[in-house]
Tab-separated table of C-alpha atoms in Angstrom:
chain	number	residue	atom	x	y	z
A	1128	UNK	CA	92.819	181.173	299.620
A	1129	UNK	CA	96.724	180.292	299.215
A	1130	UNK	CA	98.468	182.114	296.321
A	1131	UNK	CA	98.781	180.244	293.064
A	1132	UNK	CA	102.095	180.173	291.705
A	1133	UNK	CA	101.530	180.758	288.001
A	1134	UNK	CA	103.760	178.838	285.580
A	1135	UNK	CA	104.402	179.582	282.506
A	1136	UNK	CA	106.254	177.256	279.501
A	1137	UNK	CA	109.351	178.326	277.331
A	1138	UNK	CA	110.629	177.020	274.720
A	1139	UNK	CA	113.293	179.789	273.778
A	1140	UNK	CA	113.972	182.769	274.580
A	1141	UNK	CA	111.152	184.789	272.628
A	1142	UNK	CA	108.667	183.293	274.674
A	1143	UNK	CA	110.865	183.330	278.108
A	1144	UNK	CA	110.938	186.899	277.776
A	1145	UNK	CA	107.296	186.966	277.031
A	1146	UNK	CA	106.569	185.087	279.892
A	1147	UNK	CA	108.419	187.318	282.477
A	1148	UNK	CA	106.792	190.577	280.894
A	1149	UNK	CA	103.151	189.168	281.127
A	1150	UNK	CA	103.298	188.565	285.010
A	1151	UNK	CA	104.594	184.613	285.556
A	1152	UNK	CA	105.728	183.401	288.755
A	1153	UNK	CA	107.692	180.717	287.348
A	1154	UNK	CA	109.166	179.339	283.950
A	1155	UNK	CA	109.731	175.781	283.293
A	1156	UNK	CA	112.029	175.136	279.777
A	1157	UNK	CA	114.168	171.941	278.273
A	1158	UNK	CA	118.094	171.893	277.785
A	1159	UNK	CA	118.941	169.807	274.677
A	1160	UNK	CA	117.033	166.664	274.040
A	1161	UNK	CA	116.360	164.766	277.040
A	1162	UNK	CA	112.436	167.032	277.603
A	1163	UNK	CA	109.152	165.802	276.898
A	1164	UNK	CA	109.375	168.564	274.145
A	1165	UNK	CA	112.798	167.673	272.643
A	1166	UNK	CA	111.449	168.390	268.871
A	1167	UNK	CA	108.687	170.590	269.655
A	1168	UNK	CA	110.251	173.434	271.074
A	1169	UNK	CA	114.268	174.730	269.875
A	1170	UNK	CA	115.130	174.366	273.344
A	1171	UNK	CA	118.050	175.882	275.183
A	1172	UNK	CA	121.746	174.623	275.756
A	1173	UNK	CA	123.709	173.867	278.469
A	1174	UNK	CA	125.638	177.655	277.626
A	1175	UNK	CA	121.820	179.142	277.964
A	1176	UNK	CA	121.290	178.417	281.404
A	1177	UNK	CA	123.177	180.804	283.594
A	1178	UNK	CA	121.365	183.888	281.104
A	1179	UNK	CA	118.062	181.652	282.112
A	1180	UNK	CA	118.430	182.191	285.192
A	1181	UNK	CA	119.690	185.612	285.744
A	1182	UNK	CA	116.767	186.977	283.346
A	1183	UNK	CA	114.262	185.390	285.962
A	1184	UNK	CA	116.033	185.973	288.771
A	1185	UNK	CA	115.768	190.081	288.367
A	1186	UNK	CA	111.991	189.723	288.119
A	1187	UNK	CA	112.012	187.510	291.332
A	1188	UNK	CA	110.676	184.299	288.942
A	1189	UNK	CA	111.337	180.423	289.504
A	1190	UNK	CA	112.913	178.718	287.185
A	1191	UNK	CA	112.478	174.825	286.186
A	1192	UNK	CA	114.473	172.626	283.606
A	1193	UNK	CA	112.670	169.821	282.851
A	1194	UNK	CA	114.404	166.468	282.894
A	1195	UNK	CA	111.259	164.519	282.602
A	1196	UNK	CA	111.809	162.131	280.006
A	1197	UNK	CA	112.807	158.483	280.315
A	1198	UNK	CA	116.361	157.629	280.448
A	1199	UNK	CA	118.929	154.931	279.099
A	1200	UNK	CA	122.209	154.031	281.121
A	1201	UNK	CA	123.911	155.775	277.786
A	1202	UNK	CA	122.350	159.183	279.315
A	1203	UNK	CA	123.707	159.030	282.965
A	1204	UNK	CA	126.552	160.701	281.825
A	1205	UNK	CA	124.959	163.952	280.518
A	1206	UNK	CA	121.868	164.103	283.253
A	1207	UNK	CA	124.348	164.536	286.011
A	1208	UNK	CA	126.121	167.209	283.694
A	1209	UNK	CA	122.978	169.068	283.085
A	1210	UNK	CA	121.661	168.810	286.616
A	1211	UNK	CA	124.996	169.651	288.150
A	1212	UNK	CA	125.640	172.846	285.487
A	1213	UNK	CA	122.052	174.060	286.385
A	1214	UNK	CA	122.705	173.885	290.406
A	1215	UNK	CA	126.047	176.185	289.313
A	1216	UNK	CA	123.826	178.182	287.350
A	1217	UNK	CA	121.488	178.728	290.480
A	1218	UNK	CA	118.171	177.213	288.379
A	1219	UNK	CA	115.391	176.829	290.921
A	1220	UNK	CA	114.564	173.298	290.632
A	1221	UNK	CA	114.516	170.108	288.393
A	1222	UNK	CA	111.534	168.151	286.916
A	1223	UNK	CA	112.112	164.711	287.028
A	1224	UNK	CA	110.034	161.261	286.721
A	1225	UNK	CA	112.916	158.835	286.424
A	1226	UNK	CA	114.543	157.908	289.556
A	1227	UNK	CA	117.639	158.008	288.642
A	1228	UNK	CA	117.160	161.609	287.902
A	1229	UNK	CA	115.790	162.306	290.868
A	1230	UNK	CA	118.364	160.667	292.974
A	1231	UNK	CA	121.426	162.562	290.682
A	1232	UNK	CA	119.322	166.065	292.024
A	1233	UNK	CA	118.779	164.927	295.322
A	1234	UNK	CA	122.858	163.752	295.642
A	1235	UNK	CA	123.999	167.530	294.719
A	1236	UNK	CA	120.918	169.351	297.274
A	1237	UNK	CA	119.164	170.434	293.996
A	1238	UNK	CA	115.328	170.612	294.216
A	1239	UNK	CA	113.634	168.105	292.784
A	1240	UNK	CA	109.417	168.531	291.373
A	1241	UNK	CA	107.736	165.447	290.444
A	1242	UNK	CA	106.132	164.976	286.920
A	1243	UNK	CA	103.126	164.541	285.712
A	1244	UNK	CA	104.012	161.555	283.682
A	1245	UNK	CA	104.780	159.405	286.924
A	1246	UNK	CA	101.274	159.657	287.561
A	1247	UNK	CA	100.163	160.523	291.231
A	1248	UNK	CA	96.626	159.815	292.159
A	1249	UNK	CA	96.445	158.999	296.067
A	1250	UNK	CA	97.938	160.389	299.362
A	1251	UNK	CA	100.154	157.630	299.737
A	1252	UNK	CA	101.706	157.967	296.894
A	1253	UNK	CA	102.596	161.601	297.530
A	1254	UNK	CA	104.131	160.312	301.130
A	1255	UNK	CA	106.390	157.995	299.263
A	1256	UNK	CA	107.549	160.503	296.805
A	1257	UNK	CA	107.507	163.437	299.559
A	1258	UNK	CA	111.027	162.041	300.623
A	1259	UNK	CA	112.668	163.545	297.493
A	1260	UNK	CA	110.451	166.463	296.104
A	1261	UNK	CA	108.487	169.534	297.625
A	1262	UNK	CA	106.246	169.603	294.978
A	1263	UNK	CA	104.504	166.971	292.522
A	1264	UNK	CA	102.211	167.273	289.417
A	1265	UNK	CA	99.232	165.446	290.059
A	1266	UNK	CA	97.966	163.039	287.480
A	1267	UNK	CA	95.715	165.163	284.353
A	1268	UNK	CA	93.177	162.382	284.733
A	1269	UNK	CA	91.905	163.876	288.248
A	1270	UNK	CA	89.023	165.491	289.302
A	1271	UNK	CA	88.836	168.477	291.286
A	1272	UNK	CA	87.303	166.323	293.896
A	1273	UNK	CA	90.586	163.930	293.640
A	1274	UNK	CA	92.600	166.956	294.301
A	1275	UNK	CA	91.333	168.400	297.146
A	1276	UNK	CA	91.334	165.163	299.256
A	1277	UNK	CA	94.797	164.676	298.340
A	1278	UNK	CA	95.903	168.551	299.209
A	1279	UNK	CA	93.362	167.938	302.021
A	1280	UNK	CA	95.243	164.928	303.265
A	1281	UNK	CA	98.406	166.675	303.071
A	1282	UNK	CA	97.495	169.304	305.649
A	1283	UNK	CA	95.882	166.754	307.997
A	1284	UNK	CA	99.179	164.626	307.988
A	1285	UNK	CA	101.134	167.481	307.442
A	1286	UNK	CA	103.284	165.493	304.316
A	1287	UNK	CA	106.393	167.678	304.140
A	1288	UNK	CA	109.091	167.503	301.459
A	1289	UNK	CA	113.125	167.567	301.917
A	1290	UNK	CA	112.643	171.213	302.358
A	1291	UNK	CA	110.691	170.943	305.513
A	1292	UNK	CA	107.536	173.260	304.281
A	1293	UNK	CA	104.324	171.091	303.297
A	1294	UNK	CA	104.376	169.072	300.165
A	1295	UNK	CA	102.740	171.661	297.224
A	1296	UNK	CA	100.612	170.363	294.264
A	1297	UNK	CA	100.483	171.352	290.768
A	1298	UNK	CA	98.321	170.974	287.941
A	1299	UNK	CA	97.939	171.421	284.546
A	1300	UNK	CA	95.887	174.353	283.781
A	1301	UNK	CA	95.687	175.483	280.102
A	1302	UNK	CA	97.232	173.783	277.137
A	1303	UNK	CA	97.459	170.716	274.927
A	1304	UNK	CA	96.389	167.644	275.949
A	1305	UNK	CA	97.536	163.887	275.540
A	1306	UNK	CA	94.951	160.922	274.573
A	1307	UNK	CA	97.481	158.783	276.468
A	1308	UNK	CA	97.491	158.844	280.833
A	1309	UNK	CA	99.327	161.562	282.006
A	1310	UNK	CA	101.281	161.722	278.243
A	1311	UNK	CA	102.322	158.114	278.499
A	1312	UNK	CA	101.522	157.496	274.369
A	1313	UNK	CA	103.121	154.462	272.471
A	1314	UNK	CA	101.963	155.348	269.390
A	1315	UNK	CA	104.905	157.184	267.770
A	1316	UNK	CA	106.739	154.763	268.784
A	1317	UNK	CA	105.029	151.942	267.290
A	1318	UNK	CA	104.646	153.574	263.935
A	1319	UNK	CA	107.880	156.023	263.639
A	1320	UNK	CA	110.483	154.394	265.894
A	1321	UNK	CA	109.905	157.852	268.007
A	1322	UNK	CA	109.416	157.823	271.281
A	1323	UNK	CA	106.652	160.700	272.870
A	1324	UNK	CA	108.105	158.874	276.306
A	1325	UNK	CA	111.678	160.879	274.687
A	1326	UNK	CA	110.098	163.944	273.689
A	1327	UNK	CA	110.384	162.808	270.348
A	1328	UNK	CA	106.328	162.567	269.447
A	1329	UNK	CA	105.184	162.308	266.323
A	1330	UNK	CA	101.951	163.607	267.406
A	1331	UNK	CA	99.888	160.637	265.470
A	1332	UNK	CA	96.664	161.154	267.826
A	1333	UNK	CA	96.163	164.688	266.113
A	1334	UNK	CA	95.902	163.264	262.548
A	1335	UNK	CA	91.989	162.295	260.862
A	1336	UNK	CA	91.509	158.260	260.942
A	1337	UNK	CA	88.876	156.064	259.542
A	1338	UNK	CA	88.137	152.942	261.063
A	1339	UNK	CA	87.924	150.162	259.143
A	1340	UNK	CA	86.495	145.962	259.969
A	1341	UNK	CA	89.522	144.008	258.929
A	1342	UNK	CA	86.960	141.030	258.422
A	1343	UNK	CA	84.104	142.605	256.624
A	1344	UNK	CA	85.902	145.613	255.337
A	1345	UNK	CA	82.982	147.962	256.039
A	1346	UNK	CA	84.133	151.348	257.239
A	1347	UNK	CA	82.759	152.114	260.428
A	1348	UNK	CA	81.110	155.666	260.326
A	1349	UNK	CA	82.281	158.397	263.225
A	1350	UNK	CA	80.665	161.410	264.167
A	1351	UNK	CA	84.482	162.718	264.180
A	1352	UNK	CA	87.725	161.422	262.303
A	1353	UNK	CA	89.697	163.243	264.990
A	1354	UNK	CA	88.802	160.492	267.638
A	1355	UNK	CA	92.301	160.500	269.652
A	1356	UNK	CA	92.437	164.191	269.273
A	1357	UNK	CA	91.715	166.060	272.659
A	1358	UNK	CA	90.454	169.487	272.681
A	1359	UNK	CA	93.064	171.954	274.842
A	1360	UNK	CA	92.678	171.962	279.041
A	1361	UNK	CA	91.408	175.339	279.881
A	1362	UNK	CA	90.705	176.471	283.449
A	1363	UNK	CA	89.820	179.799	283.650
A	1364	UNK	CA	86.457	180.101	283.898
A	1365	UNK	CA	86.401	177.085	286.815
A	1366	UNK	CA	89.459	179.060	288.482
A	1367	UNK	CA	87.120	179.507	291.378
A	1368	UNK	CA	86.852	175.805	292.069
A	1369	UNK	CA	90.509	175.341	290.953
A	1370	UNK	CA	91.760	177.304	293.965
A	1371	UNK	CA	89.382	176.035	296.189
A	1372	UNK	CA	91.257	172.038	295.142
A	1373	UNK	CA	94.197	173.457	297.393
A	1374	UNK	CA	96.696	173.476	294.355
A	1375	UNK	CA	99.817	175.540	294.981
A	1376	UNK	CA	100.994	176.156	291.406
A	1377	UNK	CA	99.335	176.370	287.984
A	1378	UNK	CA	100.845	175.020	285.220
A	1379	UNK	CA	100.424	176.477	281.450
A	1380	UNK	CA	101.259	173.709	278.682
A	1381	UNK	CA	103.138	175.071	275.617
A	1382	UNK	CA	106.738	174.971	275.411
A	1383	UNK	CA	106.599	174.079	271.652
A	1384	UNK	CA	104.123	177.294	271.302
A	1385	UNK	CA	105.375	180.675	269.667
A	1386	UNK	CA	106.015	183.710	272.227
A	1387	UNK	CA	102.373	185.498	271.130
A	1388	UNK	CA	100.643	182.577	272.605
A	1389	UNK	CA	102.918	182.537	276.068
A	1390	UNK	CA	102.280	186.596	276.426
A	1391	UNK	CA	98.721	186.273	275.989
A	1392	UNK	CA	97.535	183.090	278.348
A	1393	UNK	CA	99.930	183.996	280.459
A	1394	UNK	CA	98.529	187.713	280.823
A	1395	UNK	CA	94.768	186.527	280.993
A	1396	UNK	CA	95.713	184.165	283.875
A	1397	UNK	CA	97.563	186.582	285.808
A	1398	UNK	CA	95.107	188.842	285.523
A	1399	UNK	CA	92.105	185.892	287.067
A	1400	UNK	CA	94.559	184.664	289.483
A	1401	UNK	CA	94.880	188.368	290.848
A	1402	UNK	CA	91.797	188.775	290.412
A	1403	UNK	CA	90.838	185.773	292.431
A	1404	UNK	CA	92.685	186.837	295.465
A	1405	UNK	CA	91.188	190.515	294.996
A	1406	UNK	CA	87.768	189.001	295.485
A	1407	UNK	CA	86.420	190.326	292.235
A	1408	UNK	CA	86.881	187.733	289.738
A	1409	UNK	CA	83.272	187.475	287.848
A	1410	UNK	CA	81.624	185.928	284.790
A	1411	UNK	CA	81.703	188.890	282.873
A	1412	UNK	CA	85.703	188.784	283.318
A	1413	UNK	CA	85.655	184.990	282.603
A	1414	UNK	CA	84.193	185.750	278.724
A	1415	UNK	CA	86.469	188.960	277.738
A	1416	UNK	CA	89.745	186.103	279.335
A	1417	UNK	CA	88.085	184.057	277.095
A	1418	UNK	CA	88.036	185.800	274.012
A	1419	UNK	CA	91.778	186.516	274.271
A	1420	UNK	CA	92.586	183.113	274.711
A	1421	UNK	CA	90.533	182.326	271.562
A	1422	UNK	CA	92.592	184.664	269.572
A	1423	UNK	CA	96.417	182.296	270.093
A	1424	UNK	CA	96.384	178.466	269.256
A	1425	UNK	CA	94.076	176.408	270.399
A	1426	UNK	CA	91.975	173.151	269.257
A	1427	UNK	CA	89.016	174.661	271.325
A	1428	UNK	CA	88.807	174.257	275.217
A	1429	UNK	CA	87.222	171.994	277.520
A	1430	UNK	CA	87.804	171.583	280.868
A	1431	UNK	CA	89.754	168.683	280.884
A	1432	UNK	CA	88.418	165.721	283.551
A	1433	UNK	CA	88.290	168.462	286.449
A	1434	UNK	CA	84.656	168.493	286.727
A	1435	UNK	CA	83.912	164.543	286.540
A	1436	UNK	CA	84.069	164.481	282.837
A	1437	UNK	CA	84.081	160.574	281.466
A	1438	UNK	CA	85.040	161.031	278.280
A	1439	UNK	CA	86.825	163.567	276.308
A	1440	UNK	CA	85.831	166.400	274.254
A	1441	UNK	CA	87.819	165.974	270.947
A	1442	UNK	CA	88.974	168.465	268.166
A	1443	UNK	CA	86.718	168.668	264.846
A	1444	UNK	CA	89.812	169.078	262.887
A	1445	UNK	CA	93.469	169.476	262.481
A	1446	UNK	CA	95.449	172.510	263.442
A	1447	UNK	CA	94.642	175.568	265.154
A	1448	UNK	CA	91.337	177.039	265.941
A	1449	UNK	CA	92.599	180.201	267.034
A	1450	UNK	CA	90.461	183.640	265.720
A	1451	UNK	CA	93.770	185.520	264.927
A	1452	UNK	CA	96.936	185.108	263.077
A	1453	UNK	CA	100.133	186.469	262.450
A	1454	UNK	CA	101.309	187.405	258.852
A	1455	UNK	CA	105.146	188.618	258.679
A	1456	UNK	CA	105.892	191.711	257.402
A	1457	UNK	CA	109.328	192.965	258.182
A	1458	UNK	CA	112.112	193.092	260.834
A	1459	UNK	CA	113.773	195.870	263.118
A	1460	UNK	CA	116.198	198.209	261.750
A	1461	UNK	CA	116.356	200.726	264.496
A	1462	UNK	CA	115.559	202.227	267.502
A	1463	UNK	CA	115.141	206.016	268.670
A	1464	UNK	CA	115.488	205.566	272.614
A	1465	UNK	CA	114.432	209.426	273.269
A	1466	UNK	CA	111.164	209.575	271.155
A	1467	UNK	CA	110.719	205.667	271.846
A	1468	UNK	CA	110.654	205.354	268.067
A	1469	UNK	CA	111.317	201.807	266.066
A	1470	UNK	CA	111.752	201.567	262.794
A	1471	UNK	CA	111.493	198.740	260.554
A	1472	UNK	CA	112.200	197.119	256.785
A	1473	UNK	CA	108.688	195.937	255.417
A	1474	UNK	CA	109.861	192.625	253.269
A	1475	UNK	CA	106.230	191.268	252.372
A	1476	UNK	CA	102.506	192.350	252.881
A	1477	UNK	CA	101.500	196.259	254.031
A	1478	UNK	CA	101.125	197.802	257.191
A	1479	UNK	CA	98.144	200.312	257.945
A	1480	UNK	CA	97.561	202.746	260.581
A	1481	UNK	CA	94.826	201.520	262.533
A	1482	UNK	CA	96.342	197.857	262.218
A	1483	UNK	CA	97.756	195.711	265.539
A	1484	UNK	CA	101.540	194.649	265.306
A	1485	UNK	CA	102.987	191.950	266.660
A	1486	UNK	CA	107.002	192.546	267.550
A	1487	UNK	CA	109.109	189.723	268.670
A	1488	UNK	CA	112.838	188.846	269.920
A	1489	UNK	CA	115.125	187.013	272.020
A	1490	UNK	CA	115.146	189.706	274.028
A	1491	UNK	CA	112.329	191.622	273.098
A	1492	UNK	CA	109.542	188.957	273.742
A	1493	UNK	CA	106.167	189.092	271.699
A	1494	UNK	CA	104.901	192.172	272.080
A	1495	UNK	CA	101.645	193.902	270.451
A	1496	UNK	CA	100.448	197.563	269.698
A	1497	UNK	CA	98.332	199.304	267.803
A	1498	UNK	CA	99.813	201.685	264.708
A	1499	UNK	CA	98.625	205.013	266.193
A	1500	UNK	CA	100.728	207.027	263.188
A	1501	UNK	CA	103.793	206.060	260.835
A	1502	UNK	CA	106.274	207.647	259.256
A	1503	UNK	CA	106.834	205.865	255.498
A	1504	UNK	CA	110.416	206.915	254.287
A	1505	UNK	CA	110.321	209.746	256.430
A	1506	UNK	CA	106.658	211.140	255.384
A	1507	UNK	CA	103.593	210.601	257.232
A	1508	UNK	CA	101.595	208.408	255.359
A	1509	UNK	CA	98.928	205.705	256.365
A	1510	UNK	CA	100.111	202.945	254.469
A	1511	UNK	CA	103.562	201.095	253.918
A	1512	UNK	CA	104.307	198.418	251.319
A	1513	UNK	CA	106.874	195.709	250.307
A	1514	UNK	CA	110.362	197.807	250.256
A	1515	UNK	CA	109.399	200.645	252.365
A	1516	UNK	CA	111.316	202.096	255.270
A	1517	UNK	CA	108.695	202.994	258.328
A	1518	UNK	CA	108.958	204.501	261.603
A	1519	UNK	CA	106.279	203.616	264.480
A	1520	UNK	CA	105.746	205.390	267.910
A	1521	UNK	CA	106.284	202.227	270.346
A	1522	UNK	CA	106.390	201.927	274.778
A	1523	UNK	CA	109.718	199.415	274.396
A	1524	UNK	CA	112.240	199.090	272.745
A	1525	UNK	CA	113.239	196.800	269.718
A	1526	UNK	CA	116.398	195.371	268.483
A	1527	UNK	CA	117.445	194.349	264.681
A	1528	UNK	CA	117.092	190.975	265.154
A	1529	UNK	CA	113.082	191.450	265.692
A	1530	UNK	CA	110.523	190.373	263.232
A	1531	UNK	CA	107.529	192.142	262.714
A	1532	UNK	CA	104.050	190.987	262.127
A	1533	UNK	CA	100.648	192.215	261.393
A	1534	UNK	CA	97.537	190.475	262.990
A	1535	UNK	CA	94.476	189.389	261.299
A	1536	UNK	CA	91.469	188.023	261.478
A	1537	UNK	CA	91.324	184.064	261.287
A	1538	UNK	CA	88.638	182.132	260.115
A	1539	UNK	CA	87.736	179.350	261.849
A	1540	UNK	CA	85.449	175.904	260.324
A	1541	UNK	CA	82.638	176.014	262.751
C-alpha cells in the first residue's frame, strides 16, 4: 500500500497550528477572497504567507493556497499577484480549476493541483489535464470502484504530470458535503446575488423547506424538511478500501471549521492512516476514531457515494450534531516555562478539577487537557469562578492572547 498524504484544512492560524501538531502531511488554506471559502473561514493575507509557509516547512508539511474559485477578467490582476507572492514565499503548490489560473502557475514553474469543482471522472480526462498538474481531485460523486480504474489506468499508461513522477489522486475524505456536483450550487446565487461558485455561499441547502403544489396548494408531506441537506463524508471506517482505490492524498473538508475540530479529525486519521500501513488497523479502532469524531461538528456521517450509494443520506436538522461543546471561560494571562504552569483570567462560567479544557491561539493551536489540580488566587482549591485568578499544570505553553474553554456534554435530537 502507497502512503496517503493526509491533508488537513485551515482557515487561520488557530487551526493551522492545530493541524501541524496533530500529525498532517499537508495544509491547504485561502488568501483573501478569491477561495471556495471566502466568507466561511477569516482567511489569510497576502502578508500571511511567507509565516505559512515557514511554520509548515519546519515540520516537513505541504502547503496549498487554494485559488479554486471562478474568475472575472477584473481578477487577473490580483491572481497573478497572489500566485507569484506565494512562489516567493516558497508555498508548495496552487489549487486551481480556472484555466487561466492554472496557466498564470504554470507560466512562473509553480505547481499546479486540480480541483474538485472541475469535475474529473475518466482517464482521459486526467491525460488532458496531466499536462499542467501532478495531482487532481477526483470528482465527490465517484465510487471507489471509479477510482481505482482511474488510478489503475494511470499506472498502466503511466500518465505523468509536468513534474515527471505519475499523476497522484486525491479525494475528499471527511467533511461537509455539497447537494450540488462536485460544489457546483446556483442556489445562493439565485436567491442572494452570492455566488457558492465565489466562495461566497449562502449555504441555502442547509435550511428546513416545505414543498408546496403551486396549482393545488397542498403541501406535499416529507419524511425530512432538510431534503438538500447532506450528512458529512466520513471515511474512516472504509479506510481499508479507500487505500486499496490507489488514492495518493486524503483530503479533510473544513476550512470554515474552528481549530478543536482540525486537531481532533486530523489526529483520529493520522492515527488509521498509520495504523493502516502498520497492518493493525481493526474494527475495534474504527468505533473509539469514531467516537472522537462524534464529539467536533458534524451533521452525522455517511460515507458519501464511495460504496455505490444512489442517493444521499441527509441531515435531520440544522446545525451541529456533535456530542461535545465548548463554553468560554477565560483567556491566558501567563506562563511559568520551568514548572510548565499557565495561568488564566476566568471571565464567565467555573472551572473544576476533574473538568477537560480546551486552550486555543494563533500560535498555540487548540489544545485539550484534563485539570489534574489548580491553584485559585494562589490557594489550592477545586473550583474557580467568574473573577478568579487560576493557575493549571499544562505540557505546552500558552500565550495571552489564548482563550480558554471548558468542554461539555452536548445533547443531541436523536
Amino acid at each position: 500500500m502507497q502512503k496517503i498524504e493526509l491533508m488537513a484544512p485551515a482557515g487561520n492560524f488557530e487551526s493551522l497550528q492545530a493541524a501541524l501538531d496533530n500529525g498532517a502531511d499537508s495544509v491547504y488554506f485561502g488568501v483573501e477572497q478569491l477561495n471556495m471559502r471566502a466568507r466561511a473561514s477569516i482567511n489569510f493575507t497576502l502578508d500571511d504567507l511567507p509565516e505559512i509557509a515557514q511554520r509548515c516547512q519546519e515540520k516537513n508539511v505541504r502547503t496549498y493556497l487554494t485559488l479554486n474559485t471562478i474568475i472575472y477578467d477584473h481578477d487577473l490582476s490580483i491572481v497573478k499577484t497572489l500566485i507569484q507572492k506565494a512562489k516567493d514565499s516558497n508555498i508548495t503548490a496552487v489549487i486551481a480549476m480556472d484555466q487561466a489560473v492554472i496557466m498564470a502557475a504554470r507560466d512562473i514553474g509553480m505547481e499546479v493541483h486540480i480541483s474538485t469543482q472541475i469535475n474529473i471522472t475518466n482517464i482521459e480526462t486526467v491525460k488532458f489535464y496531466a499536462m499542467f498538474a501532478d495531482t487532481m481531485v477526483l470528482s465527490r460523486e465517484l465510487s471507489l470502484r471509479q477510482v481505482k480504474k482511474i488510478t489503475d489506468l494511470i499506472e498502466k499508461d503511466q500518465i505523468k504530470g509536468p513534474s515527471g513522477n505519475l499523476v497522484e489522486i486525491e479525494i475528499f475524505g471527511h467533511g461537509a458535503l455539497c447537494m450540488a456536483v462536485s460544489g457546483k450550487c446556483y442556489l445562493s446565487l439565485h436567491s442572494h446575488n452570492s455566488s457558492a461558485n465565489r466562495g461566497a455561499c449562502k449555504q441555502n441547502c442547509r435550511k428546513k423547506y416545505t414543498v408546496i403544489d403551486q396549482e393545488s396548494g397542498f403541501e406535499i408531506e416529507l419524511d425530512n424538511e432538510y431534503m438538500m441537506s447532506p450528512k458529512d463524508l466520513c471515511t474512516i471506517d472504509i479506510l481499508d478500501q479507500v487505500a486499496d482505490a490507489g488514492i495518493k492524498v486524503l483530503k479533510i473538508e473544513g476550512r470554515g471549521r474552528a481549530p478543536e475540530y482540525v486537531a481532533k479529525v486530523i489526529k483520529c486519521y493520522r492515527q488509521a492512516i498509520d495504523s493502516l500501513e502498520q497492518g493493525s488497523f481493526d474494527k475495534g479502532k474504527v468505533v473509539t476514531w469514531m467516537q472522537e469524531l462524534e464529539k467536533v461538528y458534524n451533521r452525522g456521517f455517511w460515507n458519501g457515494y464511495y460504496l455505490g450509494q444512489k442517493l444521499g443520506e441527509w441531515s435531520k436538522g440544522t446545525g451541529s450534531h456533535a456530542t461535545q461543546k465548548k463554553v468560554y471561560i477565560g483567556k491566558g494571562s501567563h506562563y511559568f516555562p520551568k514548572a510548565q504552569i499557565g495561568e488564566f483570567k476566568i471571565e464567565a462560567f467555573d472551572v473544576s478539577v476533574g473538568d477537560t479544557i480546551l486552550v486555543t491561539g494563533p500560535t498555540t493551536g487548540a489544545k485539550e487537557v484534563e485539570v489534574a489540580q489548580m491553584l485559585v488566587n494562589d490557594e489550592p482549591l477545586n473550583k474557580a469562578s467568574k473573577g478568579d485568578s487560576v493557575t493549571i499544570p499544562l505540557g505546552f505553553r500558552i500565550r495571552p492572547s489564548d482563550k480558554l474553554y471548558k468542554i461539555v456534554e452536548n445533547k443531541v435530537e436523536a
